[in-house]
Amino acid sequence: VAAIIDGIMAVLTLILMALYSPQLSGLVLLTMAVYLVYRISVYMRFKEKTEEYLINSAKENSNFIETLRAIQSIKLYNGEQDRLSIWYNLYSSAIGSKVGIDRLKISFRNIQTLIFGFEMVAVTYLGALKVLDSTLSVGVFIAFMSFKSQFISKISSFIEKLIEFKMLAVHLDRLSDLV
C-alpha cells in the first residue's frame, strides 16, 4: 500500500514540477533514470549475495540444531571441539555473507547520495540562472525545489519498495526448496 501511495504521490508531484519548469523537471527525471538504471544493474549482485547469505545462515542453523539434538553422543565421544570448530566456520561464513550484503547497501546509499548531490547542484544552478533571467520568480523556484525534494523522496522510496518486492522471490524460492 505504501509503495502505491508513493508512486501516486511521485506522479502528482512530477506533474506540478512540470507545470513550474519543464526543463528543470526533465533534469530531475534524467537523474531518477540514472539512479534507476544503477539500481537495476546491481540488482543481480544483491540477489546473489542475499541467496548466499540465506544458504550460509541455513547451514549454520542446521548444524547448531543438529549439535543440540546429538549433544549427548557428542559429549560421550569427546567431539565438542570438532563440532564447535565446524559451527565456528559455518557461523563465520554466514557473518561474511551478511557483511557482503551490508557493503552493497552502503554502496547503494553512497551512489544515491552522489547522484542526488550532483542533481541538487545542477538544479540549483540552472534554477538560479532562470531566476536571474526573470523566467522564474524566487517563490516559484523555492516551490519547485520543495516539490523536487518530495518527488525524489517518494520515487526513491517507490524504487526501494519494488526492489524489496522482487527480493521476496529469493525468500520464496528458498521456502519452495524446503516445502
PDB file of C-alpha atoms in Angstrom:
ATOM      1  CA  VAL A   1       0.000   0.000   0.000  1.00  0.00           C
ATOM      2  CA  ALA A   2       2.825   2.401   0.885  1.00  0.00           C
ATOM      3  CA  ALA A   3       4.501   1.737  -2.463  1.00  0.00           C
ATOM      4  CA  ILE A   4       1.300   2.549  -4.355  1.00  0.00           C
ATOM      5  CA  ILE A   5       0.822   5.766  -2.413  1.00  0.00           C
ATOM      6  CA  ASP A   6       4.474   6.704  -3.002  1.00  0.00           C
ATOM      7  CA  GLY A   7       4.039   6.049  -6.736  1.00  0.00           C
ATOM      8  CA  ILE A   8       0.881   8.154  -6.960  1.00  0.00           C
ATOM      9  CA  MET A   9       2.451  10.992  -4.968  1.00  0.00           C
ATOM     10  CA  ALA A  10       5.539  10.901  -7.188  1.00  0.00           C
ATOM     11  CA  VAL A  11       3.441  11.205 -10.351  1.00  0.00           C
ATOM     12  CA  LEU A  12       1.339  14.060  -8.947  1.00  0.00           C
ATOM     13  CA  THR A  13       4.439  15.883  -7.739  1.00  0.00           C
ATOM     14  CA  LEU A  14       6.115  15.417 -11.128  1.00  0.00           C
ATOM     15  CA  ILE A  15       3.079  16.968 -12.837  1.00  0.00           C
ATOM     16  CA  LEU A  16       3.286  20.001 -10.551  1.00  0.00           C
ATOM     17  CA  MET A  17       7.023  20.274 -11.180  1.00  0.00           C
ATOM     18  CA  ALA A  18       6.475  20.141 -14.938  1.00  0.00           C
ATOM     19  CA  LEU A  19       3.947  22.964 -14.673  1.00  0.00           C
ATOM     20  CA  TYR A  20       6.529  25.143 -12.912  1.00  0.00           C
ATOM     21  CA  SER A  21       9.549  24.325 -15.100  1.00  0.00           C
ATOM     22  CA  PRO A  22       9.638  21.579 -17.746  1.00  0.00           C
ATOM     23  CA  GLN A  23      13.411  21.945 -18.223  1.00  0.00           C
ATOM     24  CA  LEU A  24      14.257  21.511 -14.549  1.00  0.00           C
ATOM     25  CA  SER A  25      11.736  18.674 -14.307  1.00  0.00           C
ATOM     26  CA  GLY A  26      13.469  16.962 -17.212  1.00  0.00           C
ATOM     27  CA  LEU A  27      16.785  17.190 -15.374  1.00  0.00           C
ATOM     28  CA  VAL A  28      15.227  15.672 -12.259  1.00  0.00           C
ATOM     29  CA  LEU A  29      13.698  12.874 -14.360  1.00  0.00           C
ATOM     30  CA  LEU A  30      17.047  12.221 -16.016  1.00  0.00           C
ATOM     31  CA  THR A  31      18.642  11.911 -12.587  1.00  0.00           C
ATOM     32  CA  MET A  32      15.970   9.457 -11.483  1.00  0.00           C
ATOM     33  CA  ALA A  33      16.512   7.438 -14.652  1.00  0.00           C
ATOM     34  CA  VAL A  34      20.254   7.249 -13.918  1.00  0.00           C
ATOM     35  CA  TYR A  35      19.513   6.093 -10.365  1.00  0.00           C
ATOM     36  CA  LEU A  36      17.001   3.507 -11.588  1.00  0.00           C
ATOM     37  CA  VAL A  37      19.466   2.134 -14.158  1.00  0.00           C
ATOM     38  CA  TYR A  38      22.103   1.877 -11.429  1.00  0.00           C
ATOM     39  CA  ARG A  39      19.777   0.009  -9.069  1.00  0.00           C
ATOM     40  CA  ILE A  40      18.665  -2.383 -11.814  1.00  0.00           C
ATOM     41  CA  SER A  41      22.266  -3.006 -12.863  1.00  0.00           C
ATOM     42  CA  VAL A  42      23.332  -4.103  -9.375  1.00  0.00           C
ATOM     43  CA  TYR A  43      20.134  -5.991  -8.550  1.00  0.00           C
ATOM     44  CA  MET A  44      21.523  -9.380  -9.618  1.00  0.00           C
ATOM     45  CA  ARG A  45      24.621  -8.963  -7.460  1.00  0.00           C
ATOM     46  CA  PHE A  46      22.424  -8.031  -4.486  1.00  0.00           C
ATOM     47  CA  LYS A  47      20.189 -11.023  -5.160  1.00  0.00           C
ATOM     48  CA  GLU A  48      23.185 -13.380  -5.338  1.00  0.00           C
ATOM     49  CA  LYS A  49      24.607 -12.035  -2.071  1.00  0.00           C
ATOM     50  CA  THR A  50      21.230 -12.467  -0.382  1.00  0.00           C
ATOM     51  CA  GLU A  51      20.922 -16.042  -1.649  1.00  0.00           C
ATOM     52  CA  GLU A  52      24.446 -16.779  -0.429  1.00  0.00           C
ATOM     53  CA  TYR A  53      23.603 -15.365   3.000  1.00  0.00           C
ATOM     54  CA  LEU A  54      20.403 -17.390   3.278  1.00  0.00           C
ATOM     55  CA  ILE A  55      22.201 -20.603   2.350  1.00  0.00           C
ATOM     56  CA  ASN A  56      25.115 -19.976   4.734  1.00  0.00           C
ATOM     57  CA  SER A  57      22.786 -18.966   7.536  1.00  0.00           C
ATOM     58  CA  ALA A  58      20.643 -22.061   7.000  1.00  0.00           C
ATOM     59  CA  LYS A  59      23.720 -24.305   7.099  1.00  0.00           C
ATOM     60  CA  GLU A  60      24.881 -22.686  10.325  1.00  0.00           C
ATOM     61  CA  ASN A  61      21.458 -23.015  11.958  1.00  0.00           C
ATOM     62  CA  SER A  62      21.078 -26.621  10.799  1.00  0.00           C
ATOM     63  CA  ASN A  63      24.470 -27.517  12.219  1.00  0.00           C
ATOM     64  CA  PHE A  64      23.624 -25.864  15.523  1.00  0.00           C
ATOM     65  CA  ILE A  65      20.289 -27.679  15.845  1.00  0.00           C
ATOM     66  CA  GLU A  66      21.914 -30.952  14.815  1.00  0.00           C
ATOM     67  CA  THR A  67      24.551 -30.446  17.505  1.00  0.00           C
ATOM     68  CA  LEU A  68      21.900 -29.743  20.126  1.00  0.00           C
ATOM     69  CA  ARG A  69      19.992 -32.883  19.215  1.00  0.00           C
ATOM     70  CA  ALA A  70      23.096 -35.056  19.393  1.00  0.00           C
ATOM     71  CA  ILE A  71      24.757 -33.353  22.354  1.00  0.00           C
ATOM     72  CA  GLN A  72      24.759 -36.494  24.480  1.00  0.00           C
ATOM     73  CA  SER A  73      26.553 -38.562  21.843  1.00  0.00           C
ATOM     74  CA  ILE A  74      28.978 -35.745  21.056  1.00  0.00           C
ATOM     75  CA  LYS A  75      29.938 -35.389  24.716  1.00  0.00           C
ATOM     76  CA  LEU A  76      30.212 -39.143  25.113  1.00  0.00           C
ATOM     77  CA  TYR A  77      32.799 -39.340  22.295  1.00  0.00           C
ATOM     78  CA  ASN A  78      34.542 -36.037  23.194  1.00  0.00           C
ATOM     79  CA  GLY A  79      33.535 -34.392  19.933  1.00  0.00           C
ATOM     80  CA  GLU A  80      32.748 -30.962  21.398  1.00  0.00           C
ATOM     81  CA  GLN A  81      35.796 -29.256  19.917  1.00  0.00           C
ATOM     82  CA  ASP A  82      35.186 -30.702  16.452  1.00  0.00           C
ATOM     83  CA  ARG A  83      31.553 -29.622  16.460  1.00  0.00           C
ATOM     84  CA  LEU A  84      32.470 -26.213  17.833  1.00  0.00           C
ATOM     85  CA  SER A  85      35.080 -25.761  15.116  1.00  0.00           C
ATOM     86  CA  ILE A  86      32.592 -26.736  12.410  1.00  0.00           C
ATOM     87  CA  TRP A  87      29.984 -24.364  13.831  1.00  0.00           C
ATOM     88  CA  TYR A  88      32.511 -21.501  14.067  1.00  0.00           C
ATOM     89  CA  ASN A  89      33.387 -21.958  10.397  1.00  0.00           C
ATOM     90  CA  LEU A  90      29.735 -22.024   9.339  1.00  0.00           C
ATOM     91  CA  TYR A  91      28.927 -19.024  11.538  1.00  0.00           C
ATOM     92  CA  SER A  92      31.897 -17.150  10.072  1.00  0.00           C
ATOM     93  CA  SER A  93      30.629 -17.856   6.549  1.00  0.00           C
ATOM     94  CA  ALA A  94      27.161 -16.583   7.455  1.00  0.00           C
ATOM     95  CA  ILE A  95      28.574 -13.408   9.003  1.00  0.00           C
ATOM     96  CA  GLY A  96      30.831 -12.887   5.977  1.00  0.00           C
ATOM     97  CA  SER A  97      27.822 -13.145   3.679  1.00  0.00           C
ATOM     98  CA  LYS A  98      25.906 -10.638   5.796  1.00  0.00           C
ATOM     99  CA  VAL A  99      28.862  -8.248   5.660  1.00  0.00           C
ATOM    100  CA  GLY A 100      28.813  -8.534   1.847  1.00  0.00           C
ATOM    101  CA  ILE A 101      25.136  -7.539   1.801  1.00  0.00           C
ATOM    102  CA  ASP A 102      25.785  -4.629   4.152  1.00  0.00           C
ATOM    103  CA  ARG A 103      28.657  -3.411   1.960  1.00  0.00           C
ATOM    104  CA  LEU A 104      26.344  -3.402  -1.041  1.00  0.00           C
ATOM    105  CA  LYS A 105      23.742  -1.441   0.917  1.00  0.00           C
ATOM    106  CA  ILE A 106      26.381   1.097   1.908  1.00  0.00           C
ATOM    107  CA  SER A 107      27.455   1.456  -1.731  1.00  0.00           C
ATOM    108  CA  PHE A 108      23.783   1.957  -2.717  1.00  0.00           C
ATOM    109  CA  ARG A 109      23.464   4.796  -0.226  1.00  0.00           C
ATOM    110  CA  ASN A 110      26.774   6.373  -1.282  1.00  0.00           C
ATOM    111  CA  ILE A 111      25.951   6.250  -5.000  1.00  0.00           C
ATOM    112  CA  GLN A 112      22.453   7.570  -4.280  1.00  0.00           C
ATOM    113  CA  THR A 113      23.925  10.478  -2.292  1.00  0.00           C
ATOM    114  CA  LEU A 114      26.402  11.176  -5.092  1.00  0.00           C
ATOM    115  CA  ILE A 115      23.783  11.110  -7.866  1.00  0.00           C
ATOM    116  CA  PHE A 116      21.292  13.253  -5.986  1.00  0.00           C
ATOM    117  CA  GLY A 117      24.028  15.592  -4.780  1.00  0.00           C
ATOM    118  CA  PHE A 118      25.038  16.330  -8.382  1.00  0.00           C
ATOM    119  CA  GLU A 119      21.373  16.717  -9.258  1.00  0.00           C
ATOM    120  CA  MET A 120      20.850  19.208  -6.427  1.00  0.00           C
ATOM    121  CA  VAL A 121      23.805  21.298  -7.570  1.00  0.00           C
ATOM    122  CA  ALA A 122      22.702  21.235 -11.219  1.00  0.00           C
ATOM    123  CA  VAL A 123      19.066  22.091 -10.472  1.00  0.00           C
ATOM    124  CA  THR A 124      20.064  24.861  -8.062  1.00  0.00           C
ATOM    125  CA  TYR A 125      22.479  26.318 -10.601  1.00  0.00           C
ATOM    126  CA  LEU A 126      20.037  26.173 -13.516  1.00  0.00           C
ATOM    127  CA  GLY A 127      17.195  27.430 -11.332  1.00  0.00           C
ATOM    128  CA  ALA A 128      19.300  30.350 -10.132  1.00  0.00           C
ATOM    129  CA  LEU A 129      20.083  31.230 -13.750  1.00  0.00           C
ATOM    130  CA  LYS A 130      16.351  31.164 -14.528  1.00  0.00           C
ATOM    131  CA  VAL A 131      15.683  33.438 -11.557  1.00  0.00           C
ATOM    132  CA  LEU A 132      18.401  35.840 -12.720  1.00  0.00           C
ATOM    133  CA  ASP A 133      16.926  35.794 -16.251  1.00  0.00           C
ATOM    134  CA  SER A 134      13.497  36.523 -14.717  1.00  0.00           C
ATOM    135  CA  THR A 135      11.980  33.401 -16.288  1.00  0.00           C
ATOM    136  CA  LEU A 136      11.240  32.087 -12.783  1.00  0.00           C
ATOM    137  CA  SER A 137      10.453  34.037  -9.646  1.00  0.00           C
ATOM    138  CA  VAL A 138      12.226  33.235  -6.411  1.00  0.00           C
ATOM    139  CA  GLY A 139       8.972  31.941  -4.897  1.00  0.00           C
ATOM    140  CA  VAL A 140       8.308  29.630  -7.844  1.00  0.00           C
ATOM    141  CA  PHE A 141      11.869  28.338  -7.648  1.00  0.00           C
ATOM    142  CA  ILE A 142      11.545  27.631  -3.921  1.00  0.00           C
ATOM    143  CA  ALA A 143       8.232  25.861  -4.558  1.00  0.00           C
ATOM    144  CA  PHE A 144       9.864  23.834  -7.334  1.00  0.00           C
ATOM    145  CA  MET A 145      12.708  22.820  -5.030  1.00  0.00           C
ATOM    146  CA  SER A 146      10.186  21.741  -2.407  1.00  0.00           C
ATOM    147  CA  PHE A 147       8.275  19.643  -4.945  1.00  0.00           C
ATOM    148  CA  LYS A 148      11.555  18.226  -6.231  1.00  0.00           C
ATOM    149  CA  SER A 149      12.537  17.083  -2.755  1.00  0.00           C
ATOM    150  CA  GLN A 150       9.138  15.478  -2.303  1.00  0.00           C
ATOM    151  CA  PHE A 151       9.367  13.800  -5.711  1.00  0.00           C
ATOM    152  CA  ILE A 152      12.842  12.392  -5.090  1.00  0.00           C
ATOM    153  CA  SER A 153      11.820  11.120  -1.680  1.00  0.00           C
ATOM    154  CA  LYS A 154       8.692   9.397  -2.983  1.00  0.00           C
ATOM    155  CA  ILE A 155      10.184   7.937  -6.160  1.00  0.00           C
ATOM    156  CA  SER A 156      13.254   6.671  -4.300  1.00  0.00           C
ATOM    157  CA  SER A 157      11.007   5.017  -1.754  1.00  0.00           C
ATOM    158  CA  PHE A 158       8.938   3.541  -4.586  1.00  0.00           C
ATOM    159  CA  ILE A 159      12.042   2.103  -6.278  1.00  0.00           C
ATOM    160  CA  GLU A 160      13.274   0.633  -2.991  1.00  0.00           C
ATOM    161  CA  LYS A 161       9.888  -0.971  -2.336  1.00  0.00           C
ATOM    162  CA  LEU A 162       9.888  -2.504  -5.832  1.00  0.00           C
ATOM    163  CA  ILE A 163      13.342  -3.963  -5.249  1.00  0.00           C
ATOM    164  CA  GLU A 164      12.286  -5.291  -1.840  1.00  0.00           C
ATOM    165  CA  PHE A 165       9.253  -6.850  -3.518  1.00  0.00           C
ATOM    166  CA  LYS A 166      11.464  -8.526  -6.132  1.00  0.00           C
ATOM    167  CA  MET A 167      13.797  -9.738  -3.373  1.00  0.00           C
ATOM    168  CA  LEU A 168      10.878 -11.625  -1.845  1.00  0.00           C
ATOM    169  CA  ALA A 169      11.348 -14.075  -4.713  1.00  0.00           C
ATOM    170  CA  VAL A 170      14.671 -15.123  -3.155  1.00  0.00           C
ATOM    171  CA  HIS A 171      12.956 -15.989   0.105  1.00  0.00           C
ATOM    172  CA  LEU A 172      10.055 -17.674  -1.661  1.00  0.00           C
ATOM    173  CA  ASP A 173      12.478 -19.784  -3.725  1.00  0.00           C
ATOM    174  CA  ARG A 174      14.196 -20.817  -0.517  1.00  0.00           C
ATOM    175  CA  LEU A 175      10.852 -21.731   1.034  1.00  0.00           C
ATOM    176  CA  SER A 176       9.847 -23.727  -2.042  1.00  0.00           C
ATOM    177  CA  ASP A 177      13.067 -25.738  -1.647  1.00  0.00           C
ATOM    178  CA  LEU A 178      12.023 -26.630   1.873  1.00  0.00           C
ATOM    179  CA  VAL A 179       8.419 -27.498   1.131  1.00  0.00           C
TER     180      VAL A 179
END
